[in-house]
PDB file of C-alpha atoms in Angstrom:
ATOM      1  CA  UNK A   1      -8.910 113.931  52.647  1.00  0.00           C
ATOM      2  CA  UNK A   2      -9.592 115.085  56.193  1.00  0.00           C
ATOM      3  CA  UNK A   3      -9.438 118.483  55.240  1.00  0.00           C
ATOM      4  CA  UNK A   4     -12.133 118.081  52.635  1.00  0.00           C
ATOM      5  CA  UNK A   5     -14.362 116.272  55.025  1.00  0.00           C
ATOM      6  CA  UNK A   6     -13.805 118.977  57.672  1.00  0.00           C
ATOM      7  CA  UNK A   7     -14.415 121.805  55.146  1.00  0.00           C
ATOM      8  CA  UNK A   8     -17.475 120.025  53.792  1.00  0.00           C
ATOM      9  CA  UNK A   9     -18.930 119.447  57.330  1.00  0.00           C
ATOM     10  CA  UNK A  10     -18.261 122.916  58.345  1.00  0.00           C
ATOM     11  CA  UNK A  11     -19.972 124.362  55.300  1.00  0.00           C
ATOM     12  CA  UNK A  12     -22.869 121.993  55.600  1.00  0.00           C
ATOM     13  CA  UNK A  13     -23.233 123.053  59.351  1.00  0.00           C
ATOM     14  CA  UNK A  14     -23.191 126.774  58.482  1.00  0.00           C
ATOM     15  CA  UNK A  15     -25.631 126.297  55.615  1.00  0.00           C
ATOM     16  CA  UNK A  16     -27.885 124.383  57.880  1.00  0.00           C
ATOM     17  CA  UNK A  17     -27.737 126.978  60.710  1.00  0.00           C
ATOM     18  CA  UNK A  18     -28.240 129.783  58.154  1.00  0.00           C
ATOM     19  CA  UNK A  19     -31.478 128.254  56.947  1.00  0.00           C
ATOM     20  CA  UNK A  20     -33.140 127.170  60.122  1.00  0.00           C
ATOM     21  CA  UNK A  21     -35.367 130.110  60.274  1.00  0.00           C
ATOM     22  CA  UNK A  22     -36.631 129.144  56.806  1.00  0.00           C
ATOM     23  CA  UNK A  23     -37.828 125.830  58.050  1.00  0.00           C
ATOM     24  CA  UNK A  24     -39.203 127.143  61.459  1.00  0.00           C
ATOM     25  CA  UNK A  25     -43.137 127.029  61.623  1.00  0.00           C
ATOM     26  CA  UNK A  26     -43.776 126.024  58.127  1.00  0.00           C
ATOM     27  CA  UNK A  27     -47.429 126.499  57.068  1.00  0.00           C
ATOM     28  CA  UNK A  28     -49.535 124.553  54.514  1.00  0.00           C
ATOM     29  CA  UNK A  29     -48.792 125.813  50.919  1.00  0.00           C
ATOM     30  CA  UNK A  30     -45.746 127.694  52.049  1.00  0.00           C
ATOM     31  CA  UNK A  31     -43.546 128.884  49.088  1.00  0.00           C
ATOM     32  CA  UNK A  32     -40.157 127.223  48.912  1.00  0.00           C
ATOM     33  CA  UNK A  33     -37.632 130.026  48.622  1.00  0.00           C
ATOM     34  CA  UNK A  34     -35.041 130.008  46.087  1.00  0.00           C
ATOM     35  CA  UNK A  35     -32.328 130.361  48.716  1.00  0.00           C
ATOM     36  CA  UNK A  36     -33.785 127.398  50.668  1.00  0.00           C
ATOM     37  CA  UNK A  37     -33.720 125.300  47.431  1.00  0.00           C
ATOM     38  CA  UNK A  38     -30.098 126.377  46.831  1.00  0.00           C
ATOM     39  CA  UNK A  39     -29.132 125.430  50.486  1.00  0.00           C
ATOM     40  CA  UNK A  40     -30.880 122.037  50.201  1.00  0.00           C
ATOM     41  CA  UNK A  41     -29.234 121.115  47.004  1.00  0.00           C
ATOM     42  CA  UNK A  42     -25.813 122.276  48.246  1.00  0.00           C
ATOM     43  CA  UNK A  43     -26.169 120.296  51.461  1.00  0.00           C
ATOM     44  CA  UNK A  44     -27.118 117.069  49.471  1.00  0.00           C
ATOM     45  CA  UNK A  45     -24.150 117.529  47.279  1.00  0.00           C
ATOM     46  CA  UNK A  46     -21.861 118.042  50.222  1.00  0.00           C
ATOM     47  CA  UNK A  47     -23.053 114.972  51.853  1.00  0.00           C
ATOM     48  CA  UNK A  48     -22.793 112.767  48.806  1.00  0.00           C
ATOM     49  CA  UNK A  49     -19.340 111.156  48.875  1.00  0.00           C
ATOM     50  CA  UNK A  50     -19.609 110.263  45.129  1.00  0.00           C
ATOM     51  CA  UNK A  51     -19.473 114.089  44.213  1.00  0.00           C
ATOM     52  CA  UNK A  52     -16.648 116.518  44.392  1.00  0.00           C
ATOM     53  CA  UNK A  53     -18.878 119.116  45.853  1.00  0.00           C
ATOM     54  CA  UNK A  54     -16.269 121.984  45.768  1.00  0.00           C
ATOM     55  CA  UNK A  55     -16.360 121.967  41.942  1.00  0.00           C
ATOM     56  CA  UNK A  56     -19.959 123.163  41.586  1.00  0.00           C
ATOM     57  CA  UNK A  57     -21.607 126.527  41.664  1.00  0.00           C
ATOM     58  CA  UNK A  58     -25.322 126.301  42.560  1.00  0.00           C
ATOM     59  CA  UNK A  59     -27.734 129.133  42.088  1.00  0.00           C
ATOM     60  CA  UNK A  60     -31.646 129.085  41.956  1.00  0.00           C
ATOM     61  CA  UNK A  61     -33.956 131.441  40.343  1.00  0.00           C
ATOM     62  CA  UNK A  62     -37.852 130.779  40.464  1.00  0.00           C
ATOM     63  CA  UNK A  63     -37.211 127.096  41.132  1.00  0.00           C
ATOM     64  CA  UNK A  64     -34.708 126.732  38.311  1.00  0.00           C
ATOM     65  CA  UNK A  65     -31.458 125.350  39.659  1.00  0.00           C
ATOM     66  CA  UNK A  66     -28.293 126.351  37.711  1.00  0.00           C
ATOM     67  CA  UNK A  67     -25.380 124.055  38.080  1.00  0.00           C
ATOM     68  CA  UNK A  68     -22.097 125.454  36.925  1.00  0.00           C
ATOM     69  CA  UNK A  69     -18.379 124.746  37.213  1.00  0.00           C
ATOM     70  CA  UNK A  70     -16.262 121.704  36.347  1.00  0.00           C
ATOM     71  CA  UNK A  71     -17.130 118.021  37.005  1.00  0.00           C
ATOM     72  CA  UNK A  72     -14.243 115.661  36.842  1.00  0.00           C
ATOM     73  CA  UNK A  73     -16.485 113.018  35.421  1.00  0.00           C
ATOM     74  CA  UNK A  74     -19.883 112.483  33.595  1.00  0.00           C
ATOM     75  CA  UNK A  75     -21.053 110.375  36.620  1.00  0.00           C
ATOM     76  CA  UNK A  76     -20.502 113.263  39.088  1.00  0.00           C
ATOM     77  CA  UNK A  77     -22.319 115.782  36.754  1.00  0.00           C
ATOM     78  CA  UNK A  78     -25.121 113.240  36.422  1.00  0.00           C
ATOM     79  CA  UNK A  79     -25.342 112.713  40.179  1.00  0.00           C
ATOM     80  CA  UNK A  80     -25.409 116.540  40.866  1.00  0.00           C
ATOM     81  CA  UNK A  81     -28.469 116.882  38.422  1.00  0.00           C
ATOM     82  CA  UNK A  82     -30.123 113.916  40.017  1.00  0.00           C
ATOM     83  CA  UNK A  83     -29.638 115.428  43.526  1.00  0.00           C
ATOM     84  CA  UNK A  84     -30.939 118.682  42.275  1.00  0.00           C
ATOM     85  CA  UNK A  85     -34.070 117.196  40.630  1.00  0.00           C
ATOM     86  CA  UNK A  86     -34.776 115.179  43.668  1.00  0.00           C
ATOM     87  CA  UNK A  87     -35.019 118.338  45.767  1.00  0.00           C
ATOM     88  CA  UNK A  88     -38.426 119.690  46.753  1.00  0.00           C
ATOM     89  CA  UNK A  89     -39.342 122.842  44.824  1.00  0.00           C
ATOM     90  CA  UNK A  90     -37.057 122.358  42.011  1.00  0.00           C
ATOM     91  CA  UNK A  91     -38.796 122.730  38.587  1.00  0.00           C
ATOM     92  CA  UNK A  92     -35.921 122.522  36.268  1.00  0.00           C
ATOM     93  CA  UNK A  93     -32.182 122.074  36.282  1.00  0.00           C
ATOM     94  CA  UNK A  94     -29.912 124.200  34.045  1.00  0.00           C
ATOM     95  CA  UNK A  95     -26.505 122.663  33.222  1.00  0.00           C
ATOM     96  CA  UNK A  96     -25.520 125.087  30.427  1.00  0.00           C
ATOM     97  CA  UNK A  97     -22.572 126.304  32.429  1.00  0.00           C
ATOM     98  CA  UNK A  98     -21.388 122.849  33.582  1.00  0.00           C
ATOM     99  CA  UNK A  99     -18.244 121.547  31.997  1.00  0.00           C
ATOM    100  CA  UNK A 100     -17.213 117.777  32.138  1.00  0.00           C
ATOM    101  CA  UNK A 101     -13.445 117.113  32.179  1.00  0.00           C
ATOM    102  CA  UNK A 102     -13.549 113.459  31.095  1.00  0.00           C
ATOM    103  CA  UNK A 103     -16.657 112.348  29.115  1.00  0.00           C
ATOM    104  CA  UNK A 104     -17.133 109.728  26.418  1.00  0.00           C
ATOM    105  CA  UNK A 105     -20.770 109.910  25.818  1.00  0.00           C
ATOM    106  CA  UNK A 106     -23.527 112.294  24.939  1.00  0.00           C
ATOM    107  CA  UNK A 107     -24.155 114.821  27.859  1.00  0.00           C
ATOM    108  CA  UNK A 108     -27.816 115.211  26.654  1.00  0.00           C
ATOM    109  CA  UNK A 109     -28.520 111.472  27.390  1.00  0.00           C
ATOM    110  CA  UNK A 110     -26.694 111.688  30.685  1.00  0.00           C
ATOM    111  CA  UNK A 111     -28.838 114.703  31.544  1.00  0.00           C
ATOM    112  CA  UNK A 112     -32.128 112.892  30.668  1.00  0.00           C
ATOM    113  CA  UNK A 113     -31.001 109.850  32.665  1.00  0.00           C
ATOM    114  CA  UNK A 114     -30.170 111.957  35.737  1.00  0.00           C
ATOM    115  CA  UNK A 115     -33.282 113.994  35.437  1.00  0.00           C
ATOM    116  CA  UNK A 116     -35.558 110.809  35.358  1.00  0.00           C
ATOM    117  CA  UNK A 117     -33.716 109.280  38.371  1.00  0.00           C
ATOM    118  CA  UNK A 118     -34.196 112.631  40.261  1.00  0.00           C
ATOM    119  CA  UNK A 119     -37.750 112.831  39.318  1.00  0.00           C
ATOM    120  CA  UNK A 120     -38.379 109.238  40.681  1.00  0.00           C
ATOM    121  CA  UNK A 121     -36.867 110.109  44.019  1.00  0.00           C
ATOM    122  CA  UNK A 122     -38.812 113.349  44.156  1.00  0.00           C
ATOM    123  CA  UNK A 123     -41.994 111.547  43.410  1.00  0.00           C
ATOM    124  CA  UNK A 124     -41.274 108.849  45.826  1.00  0.00           C
ATOM    125  CA  UNK A 125     -40.677 111.329  48.612  1.00  0.00           C
ATOM    126  CA  UNK A 126     -43.035 114.287  47.901  1.00  0.00           C
ATOM    127  CA  UNK A 127     -45.509 112.911  45.212  1.00  0.00           C
ATOM    128  CA  UNK A 128     -48.632 110.742  45.256  1.00  0.00           C
ATOM    129  CA  UNK A 129     -47.498 108.263  42.628  1.00  0.00           C
ATOM    130  CA  UNK A 130     -46.329 104.798  43.584  1.00  0.00           C
ATOM    131  CA  UNK A 131     -42.695 104.754  42.181  1.00  0.00           C
ATOM    132  CA  UNK A 132     -39.992 102.040  42.645  1.00  0.00           C
ATOM    133  CA  UNK A 133     -36.748 103.988  43.021  1.00  0.00           C
ATOM    134  CA  UNK A 134     -34.089 101.464  43.804  1.00  0.00           C
ATOM    135  CA  UNK A 135     -34.983  98.656  41.589  1.00  0.00           C
ATOM    136  CA  UNK A 136     -35.506 100.619  38.292  1.00  0.00           C
ATOM    137  CA  UNK A 137     -32.431 101.129  36.169  1.00  0.00           C
ATOM    138  CA  UNK A 138     -32.464 103.987  33.744  1.00  0.00           C
ATOM    139  CA  UNK A 139     -30.220 104.452  30.661  1.00  0.00           C
ATOM    140  CA  UNK A 140     -30.643 106.809  27.774  1.00  0.00           C
ATOM    141  CA  UNK A 141     -29.273 106.366  24.251  1.00  0.00           C
ATOM    142  CA  UNK A 142     -29.856 109.048  21.674  1.00  0.00           C
ATOM    143  CA  UNK A 143     -33.036 110.309  23.413  1.00  0.00           C
ATOM    144  CA  UNK A 144     -34.470 106.736  23.956  1.00  0.00           C
ATOM    145  CA  UNK A 145     -35.027 105.778  27.670  1.00  0.00           C
ATOM    146  CA  UNK A 146     -34.441 102.186  28.633  1.00  0.00           C
ATOM    147  CA  UNK A 147     -36.055 100.937  31.884  1.00  0.00           C
ATOM    148  CA  UNK A 148     -34.891  97.729  33.381  1.00  0.00           C
ATOM    149  CA  UNK A 149     -35.203  95.999  36.641  1.00  0.00           C
ATOM    150  CA  UNK A 150     -38.073  94.654  38.655  1.00  0.00           C
ATOM    151  CA  UNK A 151     -41.037  96.389  40.306  1.00  0.00           C
ATOM    152  CA  UNK A 152     -43.632  95.252  42.578  1.00  0.00           C
ATOM    153  CA  UNK A 153     -46.786  96.187  40.650  1.00  0.00           C
ATOM    154  CA  UNK A 154     -48.007  97.127  37.216  1.00  0.00           C
ATOM    155  CA  UNK A 155     -48.864 100.605  38.563  1.00  0.00           C
ATOM    156  CA  UNK A 156     -45.165 101.126  39.520  1.00  0.00           C
ATOM    157  CA  UNK A 157     -44.222 100.118  35.952  1.00  0.00           C
ATOM    158  CA  UNK A 158     -46.680 102.391  34.479  1.00  0.00           C
ATOM    159  CA  UNK A 159     -45.717 105.413  36.746  1.00  0.00           C
ATOM    160  CA  UNK A 160     -42.066 104.772  35.730  1.00  0.00           C
ATOM    161  CA  UNK A 161     -42.912 104.984  32.076  1.00  0.00           C
ATOM    162  CA  UNK A 162     -45.175 108.016  32.352  1.00  0.00           C
ATOM    163  CA  UNK A 163     -42.669 109.939  34.462  1.00  0.00           C
ATOM    164  CA  UNK A 164     -39.852 109.216  32.050  1.00  0.00           C
ATOM    165  CA  UNK A 165     -42.074 110.417  28.999  1.00  0.00           C
ATOM    166  CA  UNK A 166     -42.494 113.770  30.709  1.00  0.00           C
ATOM    167  CA  UNK A 167     -38.841 114.566  30.635  1.00  0.00           C
ATOM    168  CA  UNK A 168     -37.703 117.079  27.900  1.00  0.00           C
ATOM    169  CA  UNK A 169     -35.484 115.427  25.290  1.00  0.00           C
ATOM    170  CA  UNK A 170     -37.105 111.932  25.513  1.00  0.00           C
ATOM    171  CA  UNK A 171     -37.967 110.551  22.173  1.00  0.00           C
ATOM    172  CA  UNK A 172     -39.267 107.206  23.356  1.00  0.00           C
ATOM    173  CA  UNK A 173     -39.403 104.889  26.485  1.00  0.00           C
ATOM    174  CA  UNK A 174     -38.507 101.225  26.153  1.00  0.00           C
ATOM    175  CA  UNK A 175     -39.640  99.295  29.284  1.00  0.00           C
ATOM    176  CA  UNK A 176     -39.422  95.795  27.897  1.00  0.00           C
ATOM    177  CA  UNK A 177     -36.684  95.006  30.417  1.00  0.00           C
ATOM    178  CA  UNK A 178     -38.720  96.330  33.487  1.00  0.00           C
ATOM    179  CA  UNK A 179     -40.553  93.394  34.883  1.00  0.00           C
ATOM    180  CA  UNK A 180     -43.313  93.135  37.440  1.00  0.00           C
ATOM    181  CA  UNK A 181     -42.828  90.525  40.329  1.00  0.00           C
TER     182      UNK A 181
END
């Protein structure tokens, strides 16, 4: 375990040092370079203890992040997708080359759930819509998204519903279980 932590921290340090120039003197409207996006996604995955970061291949082309390799579980694959979608500059995540070793459910539903969670985080950090990230639970079954939990305002509930509806593959959004305080 110590070796993985050391390797992960070493890689993270190298990635960070290698991209400092990309972050120096940013200007308004600066284009987020694909290599910077790739580095940010890799860093986030390396730092997330719930993901076996060494199992993934990450590449970016025109804002589309491709995640390949093998994920030991569906949860790890979903978390990697969520992390990628929550990264600034990412327009889409391609998992066509990602294999899951142990999965009992529909990967399309897992992908939708992870995408929505990532979009919520991205909107909270970089967007202008009020989104409750931690108290909204997302589950997808056969393309239907179920939102549950508690939000502070009706606007947060509406934003959660609207964002979920924009995700490719979503056939319906059920937010009956999402309550306003």
